[in-house]
Amino acid sequence: MPGRGLTALRAAITAFFALDGFLFAGWVVRIPDIKHQTHASAGALGLALLGVSAGAVLTMTLTGRLCRRYGSHPVTVVCMVVLALSVALPPLTRSAPVLGAVLLLFGAAYGGVNVAFNSAAVDLVAALRRPIMPSFHAAFSLGGMVGAGLGGLVAGVLSPTRHLLGLTVIGLLVTAVAGRTLLRQEPPVPPVPPERTAASAAEQDGGATGRTGGRGLVVVLGLVALCTAYGEGAMADWGALHLQQDLAASPGVAAAGYACFALAMTVGRLTGTALLSRLGRARTVITGGTVAAAGMLLGSLAPSVWAALIGFAVTGIGLANLFPVAVERAGALAGPSGVAVASTLGYGGMLLGPPAIGFMADWFSLSAALTSVAVLAAVAAVIGASTRRALGG
């Protein structure tokens, strides 16, 4: 594929990553309004919100198979159309069970498009032979920040119905423009990595042994994604409460805790390509996990608010590139199925983190519970050190 075609393809895939973050953040900021509208209790709303997670997890493995059969580009476009349409549905519900059903569809589209465009990105990264995967995830983070900021601005002016319908229109327009590039161009045919060639040979010679070894390596990479997403989920749900409850921060300062984390993660991903070029995948995972572990120990155990905020920012920088590296490498080793496995485990970590920390906070304290983020970041670093050869340069 000519260089100009690869550049256009990169721009289109970047647009889909940014749109995904934009649509998801736009929905999240209207959750309080939807709760009031459906007259749902906190428990009923929690069960309804599980529909997003359940739909995503159920769809991810299936999407990997669809990408192998039909290609990642058309699957990306179809899933994004469904996501854009389904984001307008929550304000139309009037009860928690109906909301849960709608969110199941929204989550299915969200999980599907994440696997599809990550698979497309993996092929492009391999074709370009440049470690640009973090730039796509930076676009997702930037899209989320814009979506949340815009949602905050219009919340007092537009009803949830009009706001989310507007997101549908924006989503369909961006999909129409960026989707044309994806549908017109076949995914680039990247050179087959030596590891995948070796795995194929092992399958032919060793049968189940080769398949088990390759699958096991992808699962190990998925554990790196899980450790990262666990920290993201924990920071989103518990960071502000820790600052306010344990360190007596004002509500405004407490809200800034997650903002510091998210901004630092975005900056880390924007500089991720240069970092990967300099350090390589293995050292990036080892360094990132170590930095995140140190940052979260400071963030959770610091006696002052400002030290905790610095710790949150350091944690975001450390975690920034672990998920992109894990997904890219899993995809390089096993194609869309590898992306699906790593994404499913990663999303499972995001599901596991908030409730696990809640239980640990009841048993010990919230600050002690948040140190589990540091423990899992250290686990990711250990995995990076033990899989240096598989991660490659």
Short mmCIF file of C-alpha atoms in Angstrom, two decimals:
data_model
loop_
_atom_site.label_atom_id
_atom_site.label_comp_id
_atom_site.label_asym_id
_atom_site.label_seq_id
_atom_site.Cartn_x
_atom_site.Cartn_y
_atom_site.Cartn_z
CA MET A 1 0.00 0.00 0.00
CA PRO A 2 1.47 3.43 -0.93
CA GLY A 3 2.67 5.68 1.88
CA ARG A 4 -0.15 8.17 1.27
CA GLY A 5 -2.70 5.39 1.68
CA LEU A 6 -1.16 4.32 4.98
CA THR A 7 -1.22 7.91 6.21
CA ALA A 8 -4.94 8.24 5.33
CA LEU A 9 -5.60 4.90 7.02
CA ARG A 10 -3.80 6.03 10.15
CA ALA A 11 -5.88 9.23 10.24
CA ALA A 12 -9.12 7.27 9.85
CA ILE A 13 -8.28 4.78 12.59
CA THR A 14 -7.22 7.64 14.87
CA ALA A 15 -10.59 9.30 14.23
CA PHE A 16 -12.42 6.14 15.30
CA PHE A 17 -10.39 5.90 18.52
CA ALA A 18 -11.13 9.54 19.34
CA LEU A 19 -14.83 9.16 18.48
CA ASP A 20 -15.10 6.10 20.73
CA GLY A 21 -13.75 8.03 23.72
CA PHE A 22 -15.91 11.04 22.85
CA LEU A 23 -19.17 9.07 22.69
CA PHE A 24 -18.47 7.06 25.84
CA ALA A 25 -17.55 10.13 27.89
CA GLY A 26 -20.63 11.96 26.61
CA TRP A 27 -22.83 9.17 27.95
CA VAL A 28 -21.00 8.94 31.28
CA VAL A 29 -21.47 12.61 32.20
CA ARG A 30 -25.26 12.26 31.80
CA ILE A 31 -25.58 9.23 34.10
CA PRO A 32 -26.87 11.34 37.05
CA ASP A 33 -29.62 12.79 34.84
CA ILE A 34 -30.57 9.34 33.57
CA LYS A 35 -30.71 8.06 37.16
CA HIS A 36 -33.11 10.83 38.11
CA GLN A 37 -35.20 10.24 35.01
CA THR A 38 -35.58 6.49 35.61
CA HIS A 39 -36.17 6.95 39.38
CA ALA A 40 -33.59 4.21 39.93
CA SER A 41 -32.04 3.53 43.31
CA ALA A 42 -28.26 3.37 43.55
CA GLY A 43 -28.39 -0.43 43.56
CA ALA A 44 -30.75 -0.62 40.59
CA LEU A 45 -28.61 1.84 38.65
CA GLY A 46 -25.52 -0.22 39.45
CA LEU A 47 -27.16 -3.33 38.05
CA ALA A 48 -28.25 -1.43 34.94
CA LEU A 49 -24.73 -0.11 34.40
CA LEU A 50 -23.44 -3.68 34.46
CA GLY A 51 -25.19 -4.01 31.10
CA VAL A 52 -22.38 -1.99 29.49
CA SER A 53 -19.73 -4.31 30.90
CA ALA A 54 -21.67 -7.50 30.22
CA GLY A 55 -22.38 -6.49 26.63
CA ALA A 56 -18.75 -5.60 26.00
CA VAL A 57 -17.31 -8.81 27.45
CA LEU A 58 -19.83 -10.99 25.62
CA THR A 59 -19.09 -9.33 22.28
CA MET A 60 -15.31 -9.06 22.32
CA THR A 61 -14.49 -12.70 21.57
CA LEU A 62 -17.16 -12.86 18.87
CA THR A 63 -15.79 -9.69 17.27
CA GLY A 64 -12.35 -11.26 16.99
CA ARG A 65 -13.88 -14.07 14.92
CA LEU A 66 -15.84 -11.62 12.76
CA CYS A 67 -12.65 -9.65 12.07
CA ARG A 68 -10.88 -12.80 10.96
CA ARG A 69 -13.75 -13.66 8.62
CA TYR A 70 -14.82 -10.28 7.22
CA GLY A 71 -11.85 -8.04 8.01
CA SER A 72 -11.38 -5.48 10.77
CA HIS A 73 -12.31 -2.47 8.63
CA PRO A 74 -15.96 -3.27 7.84
CA VAL A 75 -16.50 -4.62 11.36
CA THR A 76 -15.16 -1.34 12.80
CA VAL A 77 -17.58 0.72 10.70
CA VAL A 78 -20.63 -1.43 11.51
CA CYS A 79 -19.90 -1.49 15.24
CA MET A 80 -19.34 2.28 15.34
CA VAL A 81 -22.67 2.90 13.58
CA VAL A 82 -24.41 0.75 16.21
CA LEU A 83 -22.54 2.55 19.00
CA ALA A 84 -23.50 5.99 17.65
CA LEU A 85 -27.15 4.98 17.34
CA SER A 86 -27.34 3.27 20.73
CA VAL A 87 -25.87 6.23 22.68
CA ALA A 88 -29.14 8.10 22.04
CA LEU A 89 -31.28 5.38 23.63
CA PRO A 90 -30.66 5.73 27.43
CA PRO A 91 -32.61 9.03 27.75
CA LEU A 92 -35.62 7.33 26.16
CA THR A 93 -35.90 4.77 28.99
CA ARG A 94 -38.13 5.19 32.02
CA SER A 95 -37.10 2.25 34.23
CA ALA A 96 -33.86 0.64 35.38
CA PRO A 97 -34.53 -2.77 33.70
CA VAL A 98 -35.16 -1.13 30.32
CA LEU A 99 -32.07 1.01 30.82
CA GLY A 100 -30.05 -2.13 31.50
CA ALA A 101 -31.30 -3.72 28.28
CA VAL A 102 -30.39 -0.62 26.29
CA LEU A 103 -26.96 -0.49 27.89
CA LEU A 104 -26.40 -4.14 27.01
CA LEU A 105 -26.66 -3.12 23.33
CA PHE A 106 -24.48 -0.05 23.91
CA GLY A 107 -21.86 -2.18 25.68
CA ALA A 108 -21.92 -4.80 22.93
CA ALA A 109 -21.20 -2.13 20.31
CA TYR A 110 -18.55 -0.53 22.54
CA GLY A 111 -16.74 -3.82 23.10
CA GLY A 112 -17.03 -4.77 19.43
CA VAL A 113 -15.62 -1.55 18.05
CA ASN A 114 -12.73 -1.64 20.55
CA VAL A 115 -11.61 -5.06 19.33
CA ALA A 116 -12.17 -4.14 15.66
CA PHE A 117 -10.24 -0.88 15.56
CA ASN A 118 -7.47 -2.24 17.76
CA SER A 119 -7.11 -5.10 15.25
CA ALA A 120 -6.96 -2.57 12.40
CA ALA A 121 -4.37 -0.57 14.34
CA VAL A 122 -2.24 -3.67 14.99
CA ASP A 123 -2.08 -4.41 11.25
CA LEU A 124 -1.12 -0.82 10.49
CA VAL A 125 1.57 -0.75 13.19
CA ALA A 126 3.10 -3.90 11.73
CA ALA A 127 2.95 -2.53 8.18
CA LEU A 128 4.56 0.78 9.16
CA ARG A 129 7.11 -0.98 11.38
CA ARG A 130 6.85 1.92 13.82
CA PRO A 131 5.61 1.70 17.44
CA ILE A 132 2.66 4.09 16.97
CA MET A 133 0.06 2.13 18.97
CA PRO A 134 0.14 4.56 21.93
CA SER A 135 -0.87 7.42 19.61
CA PHE A 136 -4.19 5.70 18.88
CA HIS A 137 -4.91 5.26 22.58
CA ALA A 138 -3.91 8.88 23.17
CA ALA A 139 -6.62 9.83 20.66
CA PHE A 140 -9.11 7.80 22.72
CA SER A 141 -8.07 9.65 25.88
CA LEU A 142 -8.28 13.04 24.15
CA GLY A 143 -11.69 12.18 22.75
CA GLY A 144 -12.85 11.25 26.23
CA MET A 145 -11.59 14.52 27.68
CA VAL A 146 -13.35 16.53 24.95
CA GLY A 147 -16.55 14.51 25.36
CA ALA A 148 -16.58 15.00 29.12
CA GLY A 149 -15.77 18.70 28.83
CA LEU A 150 -18.46 19.31 26.22
CA GLY A 151 -20.95 17.33 28.29
CA GLY A 152 -20.24 19.48 31.31
CA LEU A 153 -20.75 22.64 29.28
CA VAL A 154 -24.10 21.64 27.75
CA ALA A 155 -25.51 19.80 30.78
CA GLY A 156 -27.28 22.92 32.03
CA VAL A 157 -28.56 23.89 28.60
CA LEU A 158 -29.55 20.68 26.80
CA SER A 159 -31.63 17.81 28.06
CA PRO A 160 -29.98 14.37 28.04
CA THR A 161 -32.18 13.42 25.07
CA ARG A 162 -30.99 16.32 22.93
CA HIS A 163 -27.38 16.06 24.05
CA LEU A 164 -27.04 12.34 23.33
CA LEU A 165 -28.98 12.65 20.08
CA GLY A 166 -26.45 15.28 19.08
CA LEU A 167 -23.69 12.79 19.86
CA THR A 168 -25.43 10.29 17.57
CA VAL A 169 -25.39 12.81 14.72
CA ILE A 170 -21.71 13.61 15.30
CA GLY A 171 -20.88 9.92 15.53
CA LEU A 172 -22.62 9.06 12.27
CA LEU A 173 -21.00 12.00 10.45
CA VAL A 174 -17.48 11.07 11.61
CA THR A 175 -18.14 7.42 10.78
CA ALA A 176 -19.34 8.36 7.30
CA VAL A 177 -16.16 10.34 6.60
CA ALA A 178 -13.56 8.10 8.28
CA GLY A 179 -15.43 4.91 7.35
CA ARG A 180 -15.06 5.64 3.62
CA THR A 181 -11.28 5.39 4.00
CA LEU A 182 -11.53 2.12 5.90
CA LEU A 183 -13.97 0.54 3.46
CA ARG A 184 -12.07 1.65 0.37
CA GLN A 185 -8.75 0.23 1.55
CA GLU A 186 -7.94 -3.33 2.40
CA PRO A 187 -6.05 -3.77 5.67
CA PRO A 188 -2.31 -3.64 4.98
CA VAL A 189 -0.66 -7.03 4.82
CA PRO A 190 2.08 -6.77 7.43
CA PRO A 191 5.14 -9.00 7.49
CA VAL A 192 4.45 -12.04 9.64
CA PRO A 193 6.30 -11.72 12.95
CA PRO A 194 8.85 -14.47 13.65
CA GLU A 195 6.91 -15.44 16.76
CA ARG A 196 3.72 -16.04 14.78
CA THR A 197 5.64 -18.01 12.16
CA ALA A 198 7.19 -20.12 14.90
CA ALA A 199 3.82 -20.64 16.53
CA SER A 200 2.33 -21.77 13.22
CA ALA A 201 5.14 -24.22 12.72
CA ALA A 202 4.72 -25.49 16.25
CA GLU A 203 1.04 -26.05 15.62
CA GLN A 204 1.80 -28.09 12.53
CA ASP A 205 4.53 -30.10 14.23
CA GLY A 206 3.25 -30.23 17.77
CA GLY A 207 -0.50 -29.79 17.47
CA ALA A 208 -2.07 -28.86 20.77
CA THR A 209 1.25 -28.00 22.36
CA GLY A 210 1.91 -25.19 19.90
CA ARG A 211 -1.59 -23.85 20.19
CA THR A 212 -1.48 -23.96 23.98
CA GLY A 213 1.88 -22.18 24.10
CA GLY A 214 0.78 -19.40 21.78
CA ARG A 215 -2.53 -18.97 23.55
CA GLY A 216 -0.80 -18.93 26.91
CA LEU A 217 1.50 -16.12 25.81
CA VAL A 218 -1.46 -14.05 24.61
CA VAL A 219 -3.18 -14.62 27.97
CA VAL A 220 -0.04 -13.44 29.77
CA LEU A 221 -0.08 -10.26 27.68
CA GLY A 222 -3.76 -9.93 28.51
CA LEU A 223 -2.81 -9.96 32.18
CA VAL A 224 -0.68 -6.86 31.58
CA ALA A 225 -3.79 -5.20 30.09
CA LEU A 226 -5.80 -6.35 33.12
CA CYS A 227 -3.30 -4.85 35.56
CA THR A 228 -3.45 -1.54 33.70
CA ALA A 229 -7.24 -1.39 33.37
CA TYR A 230 -7.63 -2.33 37.04
CA GLY A 231 -5.73 0.83 37.91
CA GLU A 232 -7.77 2.97 35.50
CA GLY A 233 -11.06 1.73 36.93
CA ALA A 234 -9.86 2.19 40.49
CA MET A 235 -8.70 5.76 39.87
CA ALA A 236 -11.94 6.71 38.13
CA ASP A 237 -14.18 5.38 40.90
CA TRP A 238 -12.17 5.78 44.10
CA GLY A 239 -9.48 8.43 43.60
CA ALA A 240 -11.66 11.44 44.38
CA LEU A 241 -13.23 9.73 47.39
CA HIS A 242 -9.77 8.93 48.80
CA LEU A 243 -8.74 12.58 48.53
CA GLN A 244 -11.93 13.83 50.12
CA GLN A 245 -12.43 11.17 52.79
CA ASP A 246 -8.86 10.37 53.83
CA LEU A 247 -7.10 13.69 53.16
CA ALA A 248 -9.96 16.16 53.76
CA ALA A 249 -9.70 17.69 50.29
CA SER A 250 -12.46 20.00 49.08
CA PRO A 251 -14.84 18.56 46.46
CA GLY A 252 -13.19 20.65 43.73
CA VAL A 253 -9.67 19.49 44.60
CA ALA A 254 -10.87 15.91 44.96
CA ALA A 255 -12.37 16.02 41.47
CA ALA A 256 -9.00 17.21 40.18
CA GLY A 257 -7.44 13.93 41.30
CA TYR A 258 -8.78 11.92 38.38
CA ALA A 259 -8.13 14.85 36.03
CA CYS A 260 -4.44 14.76 37.01
CA PHE A 261 -4.34 11.03 36.39
CA ALA A 262 -6.16 11.21 33.03
CA LEU A 263 -4.12 14.16 31.76
CA ALA A 264 -0.85 12.46 32.72
CA MET A 265 -1.96 9.28 30.98
CA THR A 266 -2.82 11.23 27.84
CA VAL A 267 0.58 12.95 27.84
CA GLY A 268 2.26 9.59 28.41
CA ARG A 269 0.49 8.12 25.39
CA LEU A 270 1.24 11.11 23.19
CA THR A 271 4.94 10.56 23.90
CA GLY A 272 4.60 6.76 23.81
CA THR A 273 5.87 6.30 20.24
CA ALA A 274 9.12 8.10 21.06
CA LEU A 275 9.43 6.14 24.31
CA LEU A 276 8.91 2.80 22.59
CA SER A 277 11.42 3.71 19.88
CA ARG A 278 13.98 4.52 22.56
CA LEU A 279 13.35 1.77 25.12
CA GLY A 280 11.57 -1.01 23.23
CA ARG A 281 8.43 -2.80 24.39
CA ALA A 282 9.91 -4.85 27.23
CA ARG A 283 11.73 -1.99 28.94
CA THR A 284 8.69 0.26 28.43
CA VAL A 285 6.48 -2.24 30.28
CA ILE A 286 9.06 -2.79 33.03
CA THR A 287 9.72 0.92 33.51
CA GLY A 288 6.05 1.89 33.24
CA GLY A 289 4.93 -0.73 35.75
CA THR A 290 7.66 0.27 38.20
CA VAL A 291 6.88 3.99 37.87
CA ALA A 292 3.13 3.36 38.29
CA ALA A 293 3.73 1.23 41.38
CA ALA A 294 5.84 3.95 42.98
CA GLY A 295 3.34 6.64 42.00
CA MET A 296 0.37 4.77 43.44
CA LEU A 297 2.16 4.05 46.70
CA LEU A 298 2.70 7.80 46.99
CA GLY A 299 -0.86 8.58 45.91
CA SER A 300 -2.49 6.17 48.35
CA LEU A 301 -0.21 6.60 51.40
CA ALA A 302 0.85 10.27 51.16
CA PRO A 303 -0.16 12.41 54.16
CA SER A 304 -0.99 15.50 52.07
CA VAL A 305 -3.34 16.22 49.19
CA TRP A 306 -0.70 17.69 46.91
CA ALA A 307 1.64 14.75 47.35
CA ALA A 308 -1.27 12.43 46.54
CA LEU A 309 -2.07 14.43 43.38
CA ILE A 310 1.56 14.11 42.29
CA GLY A 311 1.32 10.38 42.95
CA PHE A 312 -1.83 10.12 40.82
CA ALA A 313 -0.09 11.93 37.95
CA VAL A 314 2.98 9.68 38.18
CA THR A 315 0.68 6.65 38.17
CA GLY A 316 -1.00 7.87 34.98
CA ILE A 317 2.34 8.34 33.23
CA GLY A 318 3.47 4.87 34.30
CA LEU A 319 0.32 3.07 33.20
CA ALA A 320 -0.11 5.03 29.96
CA ASN A 321 1.58 2.67 27.52
CA LEU A 322 1.10 -0.73 29.14
CA PHE A 323 -2.33 -1.44 27.64
CA PRO A 324 -1.35 -0.34 24.08
CA VAL A 325 1.79 -2.48 24.16
CA ALA A 326 -0.08 -5.52 25.47
CA VAL A 327 -2.86 -5.29 22.88
CA GLU A 328 -0.47 -4.58 20.00
CA ARG A 329 1.78 -7.51 20.88
CA ALA A 330 -1.14 -9.90 21.42
CA GLY A 331 -2.49 -8.89 18.01
CA ALA A 332 0.90 -9.34 16.37
CA LEU A 333 1.15 -12.85 17.80
CA ALA A 334 -2.42 -14.07 17.23
CA GLY A 335 -4.25 -11.56 15.02
CA PRO A 336 -7.77 -10.36 15.91
CA SER A 337 -8.22 -13.29 18.29
CA GLY A 338 -5.23 -12.09 20.29
CA VAL A 339 -6.64 -8.56 20.41
CA ALA A 340 -9.97 -9.98 21.59
CA VAL A 341 -8.36 -12.01 24.40
CA ALA A 342 -6.19 -9.12 25.62
CA SER A 343 -9.08 -6.63 25.40
CA THR A 344 -11.46 -8.96 27.24
CA LEU A 345 -8.98 -9.49 30.07
CA GLY A 346 -8.27 -5.76 30.17
CA TYR A 347 -11.94 -4.89 30.36
CA GLY A 348 -12.31 -7.57 33.04
CA GLY A 349 -9.68 -5.71 35.05
CA MET A 350 -11.65 -2.51 34.77
CA LEU A 351 -14.70 -4.39 36.04
CA LEU A 352 -12.79 -6.09 38.83
CA GLY A 353 -11.00 -3.02 40.18
CA PRO A 354 -13.78 -0.84 41.65
CA PRO A 355 -15.70 -3.58 43.52
CA ALA A 356 -12.48 -5.28 44.70
CA ILE A 357 -11.23 -2.01 46.15
CA GLY A 358 -14.62 -1.43 47.76
CA PHE A 359 -14.44 -4.79 49.56
CA MET A 360 -10.84 -4.21 50.63
CA ALA A 361 -11.75 -0.73 51.88
CA ASP A 362 -14.41 -2.30 54.12
CA TRP A 363 -11.92 -4.82 55.46
CA PHE A 364 -8.95 -2.45 55.90
CA SER A 365 -9.11 1.17 54.70
CA LEU A 366 -9.48 2.92 51.36
CA SER A 367 -5.88 4.07 51.31
CA ALA A 368 -4.71 0.50 51.98
CA ALA A 369 -7.06 -0.85 49.30
CA LEU A 370 -5.65 1.55 46.71
CA THR A 371 -2.19 0.05 47.20
CA SER A 372 -3.53 -2.95 45.26
CA VAL A 373 -3.15 -0.76 42.14
CA ALA A 374 0.56 -0.49 42.96
CA VAL A 375 0.79 -4.25 43.49
CA LEU A 376 -0.75 -5.03 40.09
CA ALA A 377 1.43 -2.41 38.38
CA ALA A 378 4.44 -4.18 39.88
CA VAL A 379 3.03 -7.50 38.60
CA ALA A 380 2.88 -5.98 35.10
CA ALA A 381 6.53 -4.97 35.43
CA VAL A 382 7.47 -8.49 36.51
CA ILE A 383 5.56 -9.95 33.55
CA GLY A 384 7.44 -7.55 31.27
CA ALA A 385 10.77 -8.71 32.71
CA SER A 386 9.85 -12.40 32.37
CA THR A 387 8.57 -12.08 28.80
CA ARG A 388 11.32 -9.88 27.38
CA ARG A 389 11.84 -12.16 24.39
CA ALA A 390 8.13 -12.36 23.54
CA LEU A 391 7.63 -8.59 23.87
CA GLY A 392 10.55 -7.91 21.56
CA GLY A 393 12.24 -4.60 20.89
#
